[in-house]
Short mmCIF file of C-alpha atoms and ligand atoms in Angstrom, two decimals:
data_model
loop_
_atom_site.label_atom_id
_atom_site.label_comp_id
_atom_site.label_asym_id
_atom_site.label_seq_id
_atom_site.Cartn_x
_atom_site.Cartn_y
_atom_site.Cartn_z
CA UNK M 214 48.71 -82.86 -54.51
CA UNK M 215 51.46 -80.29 -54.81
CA UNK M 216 54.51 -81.61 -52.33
CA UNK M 217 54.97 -78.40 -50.77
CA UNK M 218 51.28 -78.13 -49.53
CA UNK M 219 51.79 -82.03 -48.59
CA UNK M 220 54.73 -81.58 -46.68
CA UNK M 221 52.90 -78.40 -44.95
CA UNK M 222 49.36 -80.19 -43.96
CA UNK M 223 51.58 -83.13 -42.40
CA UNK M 224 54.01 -80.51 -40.49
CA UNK M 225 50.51 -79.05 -39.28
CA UNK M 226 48.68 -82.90 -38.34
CA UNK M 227 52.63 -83.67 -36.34
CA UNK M 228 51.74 -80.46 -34.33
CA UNK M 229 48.28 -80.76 -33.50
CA UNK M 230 48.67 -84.04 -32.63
CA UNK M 231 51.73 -84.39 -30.77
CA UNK M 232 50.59 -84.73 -27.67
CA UNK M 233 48.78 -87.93 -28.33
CA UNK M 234 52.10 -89.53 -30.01
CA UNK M 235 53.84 -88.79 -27.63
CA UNK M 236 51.21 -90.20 -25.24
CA UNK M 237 51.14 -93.57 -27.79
CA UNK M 238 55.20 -93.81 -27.04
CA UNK M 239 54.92 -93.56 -23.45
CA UNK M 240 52.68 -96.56 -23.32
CA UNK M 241 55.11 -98.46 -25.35
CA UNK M 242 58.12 -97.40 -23.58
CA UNK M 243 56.26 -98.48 -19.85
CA UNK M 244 56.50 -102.35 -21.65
CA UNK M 245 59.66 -103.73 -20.30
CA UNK M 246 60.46 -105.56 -23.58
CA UNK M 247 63.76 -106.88 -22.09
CA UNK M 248 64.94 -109.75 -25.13
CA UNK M 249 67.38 -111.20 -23.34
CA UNK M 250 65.67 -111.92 -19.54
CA UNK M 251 63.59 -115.00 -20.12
CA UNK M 252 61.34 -113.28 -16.64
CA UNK M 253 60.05 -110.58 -19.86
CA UNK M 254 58.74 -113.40 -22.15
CA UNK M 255 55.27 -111.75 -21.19
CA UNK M 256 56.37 -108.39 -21.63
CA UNK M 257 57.81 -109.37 -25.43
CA UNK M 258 54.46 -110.70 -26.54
CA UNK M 259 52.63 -107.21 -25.27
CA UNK M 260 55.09 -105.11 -26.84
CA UNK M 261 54.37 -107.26 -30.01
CA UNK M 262 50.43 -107.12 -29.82
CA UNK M 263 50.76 -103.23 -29.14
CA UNK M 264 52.53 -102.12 -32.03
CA UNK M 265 50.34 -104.50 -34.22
CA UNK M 266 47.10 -102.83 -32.71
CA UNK M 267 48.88 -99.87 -33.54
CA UNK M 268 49.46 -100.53 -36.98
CA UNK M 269 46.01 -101.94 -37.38
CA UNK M 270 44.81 -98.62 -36.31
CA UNK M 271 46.55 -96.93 -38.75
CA UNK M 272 44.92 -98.99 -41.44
CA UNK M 273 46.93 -102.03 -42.65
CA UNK M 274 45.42 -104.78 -43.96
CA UNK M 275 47.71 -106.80 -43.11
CA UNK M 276 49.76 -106.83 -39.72
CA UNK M 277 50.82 -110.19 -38.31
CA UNK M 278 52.57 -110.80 -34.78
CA UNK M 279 55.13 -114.05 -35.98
CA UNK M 280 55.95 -116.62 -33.58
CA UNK M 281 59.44 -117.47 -33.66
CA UNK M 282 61.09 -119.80 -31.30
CA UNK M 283 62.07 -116.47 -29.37
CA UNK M 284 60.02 -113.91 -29.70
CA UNK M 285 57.96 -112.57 -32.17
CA UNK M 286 58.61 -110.61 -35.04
CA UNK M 287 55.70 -107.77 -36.02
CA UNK M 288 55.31 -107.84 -39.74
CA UNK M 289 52.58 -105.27 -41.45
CA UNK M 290 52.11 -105.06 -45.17
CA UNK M 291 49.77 -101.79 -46.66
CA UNK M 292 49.43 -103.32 -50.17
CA UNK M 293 49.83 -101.12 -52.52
CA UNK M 294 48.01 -97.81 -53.59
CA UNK M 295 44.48 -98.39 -55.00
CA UNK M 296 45.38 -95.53 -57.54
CA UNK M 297 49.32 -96.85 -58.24
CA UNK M 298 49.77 -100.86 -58.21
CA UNK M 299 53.77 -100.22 -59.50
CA UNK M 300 54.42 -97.66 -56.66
CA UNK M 301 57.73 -98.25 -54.87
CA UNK M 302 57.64 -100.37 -51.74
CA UNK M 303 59.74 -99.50 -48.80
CA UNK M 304 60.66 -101.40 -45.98
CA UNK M 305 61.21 -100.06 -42.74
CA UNK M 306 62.94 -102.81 -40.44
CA UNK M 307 63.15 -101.92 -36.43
CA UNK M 308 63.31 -103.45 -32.80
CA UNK M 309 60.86 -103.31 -30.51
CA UNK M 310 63.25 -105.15 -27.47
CA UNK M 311 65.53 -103.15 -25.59
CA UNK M 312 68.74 -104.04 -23.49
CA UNK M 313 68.74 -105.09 -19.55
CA UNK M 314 68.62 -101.92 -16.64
CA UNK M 315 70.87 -102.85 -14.66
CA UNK M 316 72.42 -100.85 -12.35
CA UNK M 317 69.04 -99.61 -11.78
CA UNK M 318 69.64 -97.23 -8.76
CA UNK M 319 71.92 -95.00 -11.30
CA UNK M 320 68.84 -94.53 -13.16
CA UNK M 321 66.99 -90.75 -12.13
CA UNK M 322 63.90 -91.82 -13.06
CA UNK M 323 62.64 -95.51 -13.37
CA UNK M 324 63.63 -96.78 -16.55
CA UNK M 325 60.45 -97.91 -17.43
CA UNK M 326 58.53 -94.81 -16.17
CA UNK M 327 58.58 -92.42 -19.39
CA UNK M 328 59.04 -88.73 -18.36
CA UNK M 329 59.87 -85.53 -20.34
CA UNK M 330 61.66 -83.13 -18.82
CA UNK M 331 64.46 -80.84 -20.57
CA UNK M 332 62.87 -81.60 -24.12
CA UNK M 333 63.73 -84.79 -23.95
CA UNK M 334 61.74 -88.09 -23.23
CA UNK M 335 64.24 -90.65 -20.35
CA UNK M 336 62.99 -94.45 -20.79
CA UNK M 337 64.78 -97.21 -21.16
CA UNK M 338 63.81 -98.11 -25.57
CA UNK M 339 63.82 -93.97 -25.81
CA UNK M 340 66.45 -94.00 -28.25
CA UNK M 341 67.06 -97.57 -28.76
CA UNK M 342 64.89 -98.28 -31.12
CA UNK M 343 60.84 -97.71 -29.89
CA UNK M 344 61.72 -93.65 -30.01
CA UNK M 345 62.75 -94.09 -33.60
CA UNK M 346 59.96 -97.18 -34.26
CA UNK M 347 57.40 -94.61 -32.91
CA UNK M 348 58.53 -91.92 -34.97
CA UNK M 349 57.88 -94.15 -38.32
CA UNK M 350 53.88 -95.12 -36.79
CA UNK M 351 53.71 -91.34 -36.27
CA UNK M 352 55.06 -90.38 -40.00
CA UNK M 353 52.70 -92.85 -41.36
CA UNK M 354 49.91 -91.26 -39.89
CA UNK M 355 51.16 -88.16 -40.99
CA UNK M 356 51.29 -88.85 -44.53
CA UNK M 357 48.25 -90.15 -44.42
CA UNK M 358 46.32 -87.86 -43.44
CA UNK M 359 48.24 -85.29 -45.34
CA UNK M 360 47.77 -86.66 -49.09
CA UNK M 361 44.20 -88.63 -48.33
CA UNK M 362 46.66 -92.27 -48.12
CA UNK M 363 49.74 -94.19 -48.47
CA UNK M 364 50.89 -92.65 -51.65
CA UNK M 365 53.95 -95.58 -51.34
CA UNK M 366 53.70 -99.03 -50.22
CA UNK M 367 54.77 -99.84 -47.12
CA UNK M 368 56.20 -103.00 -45.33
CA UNK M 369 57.08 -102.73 -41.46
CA UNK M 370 59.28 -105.51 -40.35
CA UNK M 371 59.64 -104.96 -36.03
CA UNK M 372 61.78 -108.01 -34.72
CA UNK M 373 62.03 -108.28 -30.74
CA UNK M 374 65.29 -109.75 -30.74
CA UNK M 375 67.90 -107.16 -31.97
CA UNK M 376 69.80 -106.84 -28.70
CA UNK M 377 70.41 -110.31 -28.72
CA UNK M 378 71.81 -110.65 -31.87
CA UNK M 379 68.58 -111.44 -33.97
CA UNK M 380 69.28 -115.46 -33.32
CA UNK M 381 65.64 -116.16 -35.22
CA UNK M 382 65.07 -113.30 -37.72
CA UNK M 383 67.49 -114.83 -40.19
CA UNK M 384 65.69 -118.26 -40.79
CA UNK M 385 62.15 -115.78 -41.33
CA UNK M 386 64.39 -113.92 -43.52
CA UNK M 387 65.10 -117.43 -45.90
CA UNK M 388 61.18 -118.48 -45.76
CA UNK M 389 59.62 -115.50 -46.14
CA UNK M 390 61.79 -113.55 -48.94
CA UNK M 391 58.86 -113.64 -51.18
CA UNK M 392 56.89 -111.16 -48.50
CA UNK M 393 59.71 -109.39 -47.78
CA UNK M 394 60.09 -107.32 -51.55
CA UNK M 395 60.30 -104.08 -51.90
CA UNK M 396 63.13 -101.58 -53.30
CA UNK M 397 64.62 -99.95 -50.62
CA UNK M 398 64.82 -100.85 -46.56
CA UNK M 399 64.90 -97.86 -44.49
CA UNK M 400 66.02 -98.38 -40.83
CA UNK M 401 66.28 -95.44 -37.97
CA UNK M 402 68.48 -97.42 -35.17
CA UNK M 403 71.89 -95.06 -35.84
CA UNK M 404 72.96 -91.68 -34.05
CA UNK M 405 73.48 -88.49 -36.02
CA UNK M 406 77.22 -87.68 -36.16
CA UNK M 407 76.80 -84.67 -33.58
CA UNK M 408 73.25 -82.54 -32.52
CA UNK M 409 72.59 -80.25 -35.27
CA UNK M 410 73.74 -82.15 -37.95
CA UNK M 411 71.49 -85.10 -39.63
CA UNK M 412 73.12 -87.95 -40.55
CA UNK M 413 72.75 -90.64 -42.64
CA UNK M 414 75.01 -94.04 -42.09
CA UNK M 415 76.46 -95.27 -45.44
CA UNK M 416 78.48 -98.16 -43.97
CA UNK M 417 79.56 -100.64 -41.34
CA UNK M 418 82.22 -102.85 -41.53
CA UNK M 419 82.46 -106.69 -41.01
CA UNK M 420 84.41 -108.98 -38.67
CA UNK M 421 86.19 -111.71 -38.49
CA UNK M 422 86.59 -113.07 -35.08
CA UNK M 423 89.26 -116.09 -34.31
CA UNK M 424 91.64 -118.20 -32.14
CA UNK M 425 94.97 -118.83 -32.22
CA UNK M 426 96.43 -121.75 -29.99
CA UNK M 427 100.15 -122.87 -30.11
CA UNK M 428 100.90 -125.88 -28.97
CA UNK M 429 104.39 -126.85 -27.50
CA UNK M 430 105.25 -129.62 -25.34
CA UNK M 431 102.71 -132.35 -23.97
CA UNK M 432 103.04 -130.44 -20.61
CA UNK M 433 104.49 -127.70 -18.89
CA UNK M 434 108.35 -128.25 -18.31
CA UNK M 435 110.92 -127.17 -15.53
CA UNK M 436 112.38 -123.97 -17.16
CA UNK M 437 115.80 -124.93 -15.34
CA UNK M 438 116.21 -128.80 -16.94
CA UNK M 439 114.32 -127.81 -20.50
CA UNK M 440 115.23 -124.16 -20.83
CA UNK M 441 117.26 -123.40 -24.12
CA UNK M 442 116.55 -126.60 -26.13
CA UNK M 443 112.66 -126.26 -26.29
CA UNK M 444 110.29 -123.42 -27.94
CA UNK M 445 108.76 -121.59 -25.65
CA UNK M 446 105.00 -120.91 -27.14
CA UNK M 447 104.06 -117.66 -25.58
CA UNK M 448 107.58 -116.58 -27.35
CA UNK M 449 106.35 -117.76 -30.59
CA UNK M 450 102.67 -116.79 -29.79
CA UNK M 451 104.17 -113.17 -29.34
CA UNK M 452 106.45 -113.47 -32.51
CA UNK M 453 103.31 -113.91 -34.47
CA UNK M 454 101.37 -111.36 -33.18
CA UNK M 455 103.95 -109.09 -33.66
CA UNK M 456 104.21 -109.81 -37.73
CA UNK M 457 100.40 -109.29 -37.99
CA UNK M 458 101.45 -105.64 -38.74
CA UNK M 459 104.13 -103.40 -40.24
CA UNK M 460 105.70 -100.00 -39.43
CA UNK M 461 103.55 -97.97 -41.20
CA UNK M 462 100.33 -99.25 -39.02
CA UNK M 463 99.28 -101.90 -42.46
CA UNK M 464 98.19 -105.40 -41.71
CA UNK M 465 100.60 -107.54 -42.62
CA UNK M 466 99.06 -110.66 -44.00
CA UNK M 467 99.84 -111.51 -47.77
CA UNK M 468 96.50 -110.43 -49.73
CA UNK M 469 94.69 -108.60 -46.67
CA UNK M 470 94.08 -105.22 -48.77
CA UNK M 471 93.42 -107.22 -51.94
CA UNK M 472 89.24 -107.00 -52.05
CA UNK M 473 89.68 -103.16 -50.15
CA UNK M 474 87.46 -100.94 -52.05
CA UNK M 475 89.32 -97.41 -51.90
CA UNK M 476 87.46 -94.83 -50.45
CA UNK M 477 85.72 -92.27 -53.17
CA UNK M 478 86.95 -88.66 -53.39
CA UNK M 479 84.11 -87.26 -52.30
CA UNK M 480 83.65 -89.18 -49.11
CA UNK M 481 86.95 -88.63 -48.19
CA UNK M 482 86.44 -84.68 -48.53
CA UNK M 483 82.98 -85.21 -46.80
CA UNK M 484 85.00 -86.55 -43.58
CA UNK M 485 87.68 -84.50 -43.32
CA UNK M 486 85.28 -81.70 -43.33
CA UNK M 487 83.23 -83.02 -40.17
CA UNK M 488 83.74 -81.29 -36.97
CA UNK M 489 86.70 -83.68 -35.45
CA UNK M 490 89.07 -82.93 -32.71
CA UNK M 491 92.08 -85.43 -32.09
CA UNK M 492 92.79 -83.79 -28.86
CA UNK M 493 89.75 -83.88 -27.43
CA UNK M 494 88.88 -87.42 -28.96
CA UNK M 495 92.62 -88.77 -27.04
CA UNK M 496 91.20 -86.99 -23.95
CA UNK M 497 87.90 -88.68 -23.90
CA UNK M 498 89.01 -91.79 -24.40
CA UNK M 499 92.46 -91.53 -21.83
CA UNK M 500 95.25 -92.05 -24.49
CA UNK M 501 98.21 -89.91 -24.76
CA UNK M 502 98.02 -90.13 -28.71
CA UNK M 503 96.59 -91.66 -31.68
CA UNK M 504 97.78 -94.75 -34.27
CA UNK M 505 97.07 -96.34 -37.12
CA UNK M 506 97.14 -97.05 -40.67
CA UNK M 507 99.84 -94.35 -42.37
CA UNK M 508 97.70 -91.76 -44.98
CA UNK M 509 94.56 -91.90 -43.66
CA UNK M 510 92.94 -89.83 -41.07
CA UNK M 511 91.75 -90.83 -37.54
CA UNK M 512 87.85 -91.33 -38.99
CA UNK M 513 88.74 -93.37 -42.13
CA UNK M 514 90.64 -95.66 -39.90
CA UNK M 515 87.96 -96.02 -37.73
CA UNK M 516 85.09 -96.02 -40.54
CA UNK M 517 86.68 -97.18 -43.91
CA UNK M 518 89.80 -98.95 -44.11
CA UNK M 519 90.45 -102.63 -41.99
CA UNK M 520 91.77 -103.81 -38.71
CA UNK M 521 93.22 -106.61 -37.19
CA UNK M 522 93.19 -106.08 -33.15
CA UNK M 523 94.64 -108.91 -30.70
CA UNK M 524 91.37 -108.94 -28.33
CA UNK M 525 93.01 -111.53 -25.64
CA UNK M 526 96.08 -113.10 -24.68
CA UNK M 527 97.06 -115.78 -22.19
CA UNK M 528 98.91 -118.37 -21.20
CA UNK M 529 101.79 -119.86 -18.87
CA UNK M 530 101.86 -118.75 -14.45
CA UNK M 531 99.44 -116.11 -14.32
CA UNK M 532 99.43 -116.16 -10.34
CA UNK M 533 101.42 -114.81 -7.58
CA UNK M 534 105.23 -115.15 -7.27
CA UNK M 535 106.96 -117.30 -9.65
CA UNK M 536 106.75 -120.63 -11.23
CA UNK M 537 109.79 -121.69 -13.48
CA UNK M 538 108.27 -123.54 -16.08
CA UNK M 539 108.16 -123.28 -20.28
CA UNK M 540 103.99 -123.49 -20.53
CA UNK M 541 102.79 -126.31 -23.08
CA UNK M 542 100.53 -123.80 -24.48
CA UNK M 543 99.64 -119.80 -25.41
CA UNK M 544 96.69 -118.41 -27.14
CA UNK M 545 95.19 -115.14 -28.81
CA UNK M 546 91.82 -114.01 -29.53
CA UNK M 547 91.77 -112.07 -32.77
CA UNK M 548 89.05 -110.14 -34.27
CA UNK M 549 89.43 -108.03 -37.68
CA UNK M 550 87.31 -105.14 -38.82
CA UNK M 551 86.23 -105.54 -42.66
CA UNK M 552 85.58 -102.84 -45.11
CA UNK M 553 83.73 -103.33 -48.83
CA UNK M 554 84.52 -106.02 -50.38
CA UNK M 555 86.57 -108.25 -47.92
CA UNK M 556 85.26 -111.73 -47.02
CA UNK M 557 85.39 -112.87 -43.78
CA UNK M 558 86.17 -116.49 -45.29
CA UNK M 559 88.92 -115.53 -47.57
CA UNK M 560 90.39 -113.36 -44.61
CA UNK M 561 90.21 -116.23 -42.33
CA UNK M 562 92.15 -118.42 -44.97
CA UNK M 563 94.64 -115.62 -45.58
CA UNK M 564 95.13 -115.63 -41.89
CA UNK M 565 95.54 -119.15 -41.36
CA UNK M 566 98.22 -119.41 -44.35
CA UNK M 567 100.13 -116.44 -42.84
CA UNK M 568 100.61 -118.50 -39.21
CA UNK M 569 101.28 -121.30 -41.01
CA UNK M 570 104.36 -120.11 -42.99
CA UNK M 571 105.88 -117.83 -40.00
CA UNK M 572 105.66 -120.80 -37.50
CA UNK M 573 108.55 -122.29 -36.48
CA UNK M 574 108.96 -126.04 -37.13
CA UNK M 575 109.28 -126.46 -33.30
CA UNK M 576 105.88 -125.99 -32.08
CA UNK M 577 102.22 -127.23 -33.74
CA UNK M 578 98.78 -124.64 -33.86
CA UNK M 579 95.66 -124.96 -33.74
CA UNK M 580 93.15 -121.87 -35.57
CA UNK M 581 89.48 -121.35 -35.21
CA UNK M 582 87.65 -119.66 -36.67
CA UNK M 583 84.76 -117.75 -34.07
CA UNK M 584 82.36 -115.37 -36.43
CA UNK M 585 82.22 -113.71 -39.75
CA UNK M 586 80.35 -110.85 -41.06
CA UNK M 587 79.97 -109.13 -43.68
CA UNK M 588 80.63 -105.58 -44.56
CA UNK M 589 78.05 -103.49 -45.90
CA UNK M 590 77.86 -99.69 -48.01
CA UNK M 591 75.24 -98.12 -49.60
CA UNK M 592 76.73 -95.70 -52.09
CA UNK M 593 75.94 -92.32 -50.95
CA UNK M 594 75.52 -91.29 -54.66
CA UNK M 595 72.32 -93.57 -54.93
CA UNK M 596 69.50 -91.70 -55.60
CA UNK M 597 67.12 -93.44 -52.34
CA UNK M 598 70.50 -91.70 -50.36
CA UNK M 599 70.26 -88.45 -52.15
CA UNK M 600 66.44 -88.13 -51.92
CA UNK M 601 66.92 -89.15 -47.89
CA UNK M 602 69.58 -85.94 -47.98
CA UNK M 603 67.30 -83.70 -49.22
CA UNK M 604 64.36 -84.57 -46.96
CA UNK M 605 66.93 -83.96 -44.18
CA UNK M 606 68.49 -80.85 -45.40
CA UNK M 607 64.77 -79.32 -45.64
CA UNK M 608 63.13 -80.69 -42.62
CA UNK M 609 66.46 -80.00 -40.15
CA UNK M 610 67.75 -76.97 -42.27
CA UNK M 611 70.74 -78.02 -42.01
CA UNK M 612 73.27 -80.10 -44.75
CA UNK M 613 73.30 -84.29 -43.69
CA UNK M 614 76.49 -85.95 -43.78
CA UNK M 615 76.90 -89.23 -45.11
CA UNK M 616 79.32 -91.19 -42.26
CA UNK M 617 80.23 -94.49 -41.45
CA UNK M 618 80.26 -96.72 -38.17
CA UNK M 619 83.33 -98.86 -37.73
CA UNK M 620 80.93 -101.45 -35.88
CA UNK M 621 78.69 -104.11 -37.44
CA UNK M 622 75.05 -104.28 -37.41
CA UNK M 623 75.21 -108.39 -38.66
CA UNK M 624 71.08 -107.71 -39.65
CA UNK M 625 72.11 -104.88 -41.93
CA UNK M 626 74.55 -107.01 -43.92
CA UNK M 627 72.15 -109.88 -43.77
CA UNK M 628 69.11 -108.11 -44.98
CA UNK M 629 71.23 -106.04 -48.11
CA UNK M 630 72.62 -109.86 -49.13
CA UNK M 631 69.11 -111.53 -48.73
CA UNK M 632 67.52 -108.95 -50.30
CA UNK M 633 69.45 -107.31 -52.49
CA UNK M 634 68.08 -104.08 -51.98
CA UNK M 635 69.65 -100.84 -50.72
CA UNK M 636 69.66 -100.05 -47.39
CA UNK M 637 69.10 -96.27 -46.27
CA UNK M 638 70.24 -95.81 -42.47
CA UNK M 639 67.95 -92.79 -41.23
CA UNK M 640 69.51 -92.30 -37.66
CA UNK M 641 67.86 -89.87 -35.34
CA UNK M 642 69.31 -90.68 -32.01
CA UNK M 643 72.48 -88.57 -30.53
CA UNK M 644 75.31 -90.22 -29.75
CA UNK M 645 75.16 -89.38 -25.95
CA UNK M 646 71.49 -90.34 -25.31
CA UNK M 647 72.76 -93.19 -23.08
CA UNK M 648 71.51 -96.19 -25.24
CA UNK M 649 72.26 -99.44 -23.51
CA UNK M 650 73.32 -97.28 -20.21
CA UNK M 651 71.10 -95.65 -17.25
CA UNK M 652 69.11 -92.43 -17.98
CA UNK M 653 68.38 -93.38 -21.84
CA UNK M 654 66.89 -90.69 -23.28
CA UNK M 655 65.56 -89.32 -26.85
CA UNK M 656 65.64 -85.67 -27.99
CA UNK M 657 62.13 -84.33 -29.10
CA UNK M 658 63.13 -81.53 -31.20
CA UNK M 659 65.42 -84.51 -33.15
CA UNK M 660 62.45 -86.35 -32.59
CA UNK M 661 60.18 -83.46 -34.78
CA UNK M 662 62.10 -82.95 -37.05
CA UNK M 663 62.94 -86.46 -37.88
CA UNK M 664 59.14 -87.52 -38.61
CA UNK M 665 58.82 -84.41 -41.03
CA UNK M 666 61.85 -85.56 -42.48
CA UNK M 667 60.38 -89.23 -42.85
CA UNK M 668 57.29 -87.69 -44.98
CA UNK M 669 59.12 -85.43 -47.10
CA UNK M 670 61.31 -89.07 -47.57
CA UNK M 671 57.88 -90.70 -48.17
CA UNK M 672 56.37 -87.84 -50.56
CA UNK M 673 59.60 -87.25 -52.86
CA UNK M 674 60.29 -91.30 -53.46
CA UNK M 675 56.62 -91.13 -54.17
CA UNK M 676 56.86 -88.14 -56.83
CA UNK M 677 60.11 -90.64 -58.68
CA UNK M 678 60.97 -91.33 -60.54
CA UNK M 679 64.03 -92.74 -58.10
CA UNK M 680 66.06 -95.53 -60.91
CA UNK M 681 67.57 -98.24 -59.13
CA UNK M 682 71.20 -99.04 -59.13
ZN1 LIG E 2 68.99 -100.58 -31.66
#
């Protein structure tokens, strides 16, 4: 069938039919899928079992509700097209659990009471992720119905334990891989850069979390008998810190920069064209003025080049009055942002080889290393990106922007390295829907146009040819 007439009939079957999708996400969003409140155990395995009767409704063969030893995962597999065995298979990964509610009397309506008022649908889940979740289910059925079937395959993959940092999706990741193929993963859990302008996410960046502990004498001394013969460690302690950059804003540790992929050209022009006011961005956030990295502007510090931040610092009399002592010990938290292609290993070991040649011989440290992940891109040049742009740019009729997030999403990294598939980040949410807060909401009209977007997605991968990288 001709794609314009395609993406027309399923425009038409969103319209006619919104009422009952909208009806469909209601139900879901009245599930208080809570992950991380073992009192919601119940509530996980009904939010489960509804979205796989959902997705048996819509006519997969085979949707399976996973035990895992948290909650389960919803898997659904459509085979492939009886008419095209070699189609392309997409996977579309989501969450299904949704953060705590807490302080509840801030909330205007219950949070687990759906209403639509203002254009705009307030439940706790709204935005993050059943909105987006629902807006897949609703696509589906969509495309369906528009083109007679699913003219792609399609693999769902729904885990219930996002907001708690997906503790059992990884080992499913390692035993299933063989049911997990396909050759591109397509996940709508990312806000648009601003409202009116679609978005798609081409990066996050790692992190490297550690400790530092120095260690001075076996106890805390008299600062009036000790004072001038022994190190003090919170001096040292602040020494260090203090190296870990240079004047010009650049982390200071030998080799830091060496596995920094540069920014291209293009996404560089991309940013700097994006609607971005340092004034109002210092205001928001209460500081009198910016820093950073010399050369680069305030996004591609935040989105594309590395960090090292001192998260936490103690040691020594923390109470009221004075105590004259030189403490025994001081410590740091550290955590470093990571862009394409650091390691959070090999920065660790950088790290631990810089404090270990700028300590002084007087005092002993101890380094531990917290967390790693990885960084992940998706070049916005590949053609599963460019085809995503397009279905944008005709469905919102307006030109997507390919950003970044300077945060991590571990799952993303860990399903790009386990699968070694792109990774197309479809956002749909606004960045001031409230997600984790009271009064979550999700816009409709983003809402709309986001599922037409998803078909035209669906029907131009399935007219290809789209070559892999
Ligand atoms: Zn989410």
């Amino acid at each position: 069938m001709e794609y314009a007439l395609a993406i027309q009939k399923a425009r038409d079957y969103l319209a006619a039919h919104e009422d009952r999708i909208l009806q469909g996400l209601q139900e879901f969003l009245r599930i208080a899928s809570i992950s991380t409140l073992p009192a919601h155990a119940q509530d996980m395995e009904r939010a489960a079992t509804y979205l796989a009767s959902r997705l048996r409704e819509l006519g997969f063969p085979v949707v399976k509700v996973i035990p895992t030893a948290g909650h389960p995962l919803v898997f659904a597999d459509s085979g492939p097209p009886a008419d095209n065995p070699t189609a392309l298979t997409v996977m579309i990964y989501g969450h299904y659990d949704v953060q705590p509610v807490d302080p509840l009397d801030q909330w205007e309506t219950p949070p687990f009471e759906p209403v639509i008022r203002d254009d705009r649908i307030y439940a706790r889940g709204a935005s993050d992720d059943k909105g987006p979740v629902w807006m897949h289910l609703a696509a589906l059925e969509a495309l369906r119905a528009a083109v007679g079937r699913l003219p792609l395959r399609f693999k769902l993959l729904i885990e219930g334990e996002e907001e708690i940092s997906s503790p059992h999706l990884y080992t499913y990741l390692l035993e299933a891989r063989g049911e997990l193929d396909c050759d591109v993963v397509v996940i709508s859990d990312t806000a648009m850069y601003a409202p009116g302008i679609p978005s798609i996410c081409s990066g996050l960046r790692g992190i490297f979390a550690g400790q530092i502990d120095i260690i001075g004498p076996a106890h805390d001394l008299h600062s009036g008998v000790y004072g001038g013969v022994v190190a003090n460690p919170i001096h040292v302690l602040a020494e260090l810190l203090a190296s870990f950059h240079d004047a010009d804003g650049r982390v200071n540790i030998p080799g830091f920069y060496d596995s920094v992929r540069p920014l291209s050209p293009s996404e560089r022009e991309a940013w700097a064209r994006l609607p971005f006011s340092e004034t109002a961005f210092c205001e928001e956030i209460g500081v009198p003025a910016l820093t950073g990295e010399k050369g680069f502007s305030p996004l591609e510090r935040m989105w594309g080049r590395p960090t090292l931040e001192v998260n936490g610092i103690w040691g020594g009399f923390q109470g009221e009055g004075t105590k004259t002592i030189i403490p025994a010990t001081a410590h740091a938290k550290i955590t470093c942002r990571l862009v394409p292609d650091q390691d959070p290993a090999k920065i660790a070991r950088l790290i631990e080889e810089a404090i270990a040649s700028r300590l002084p011989r007087t005092v002993r440290y101890r380094f531990t290393v917290m967390e790693g992940g990885h960084p992940w891109t998706t070049s916005p040049e590949h053609p599963y990106m460019k085809a995503a742009a397009a279905a944008l740019q005709e469905c919102f009729g307006a030109a997507p922007v390919f950003i970044r997030m300077g945060g991590s999403i571990p799952i993303v990294s860990a399903l790009a390295r386990q699968l070694g598939k792109p990774i197309v980040l479809l956002g749909f949410s606004l960045p001031n829907e409230r997600i984790h807060a009271p009064n979550e909401h999700f816009h409709l009209a983003n809402m709309r146009c986001g599922m037409q977007a998803l078909v035209a997605y669906w029907l131009r991968l399935a007219a290809g040819p789209v070559s892999a990288e």
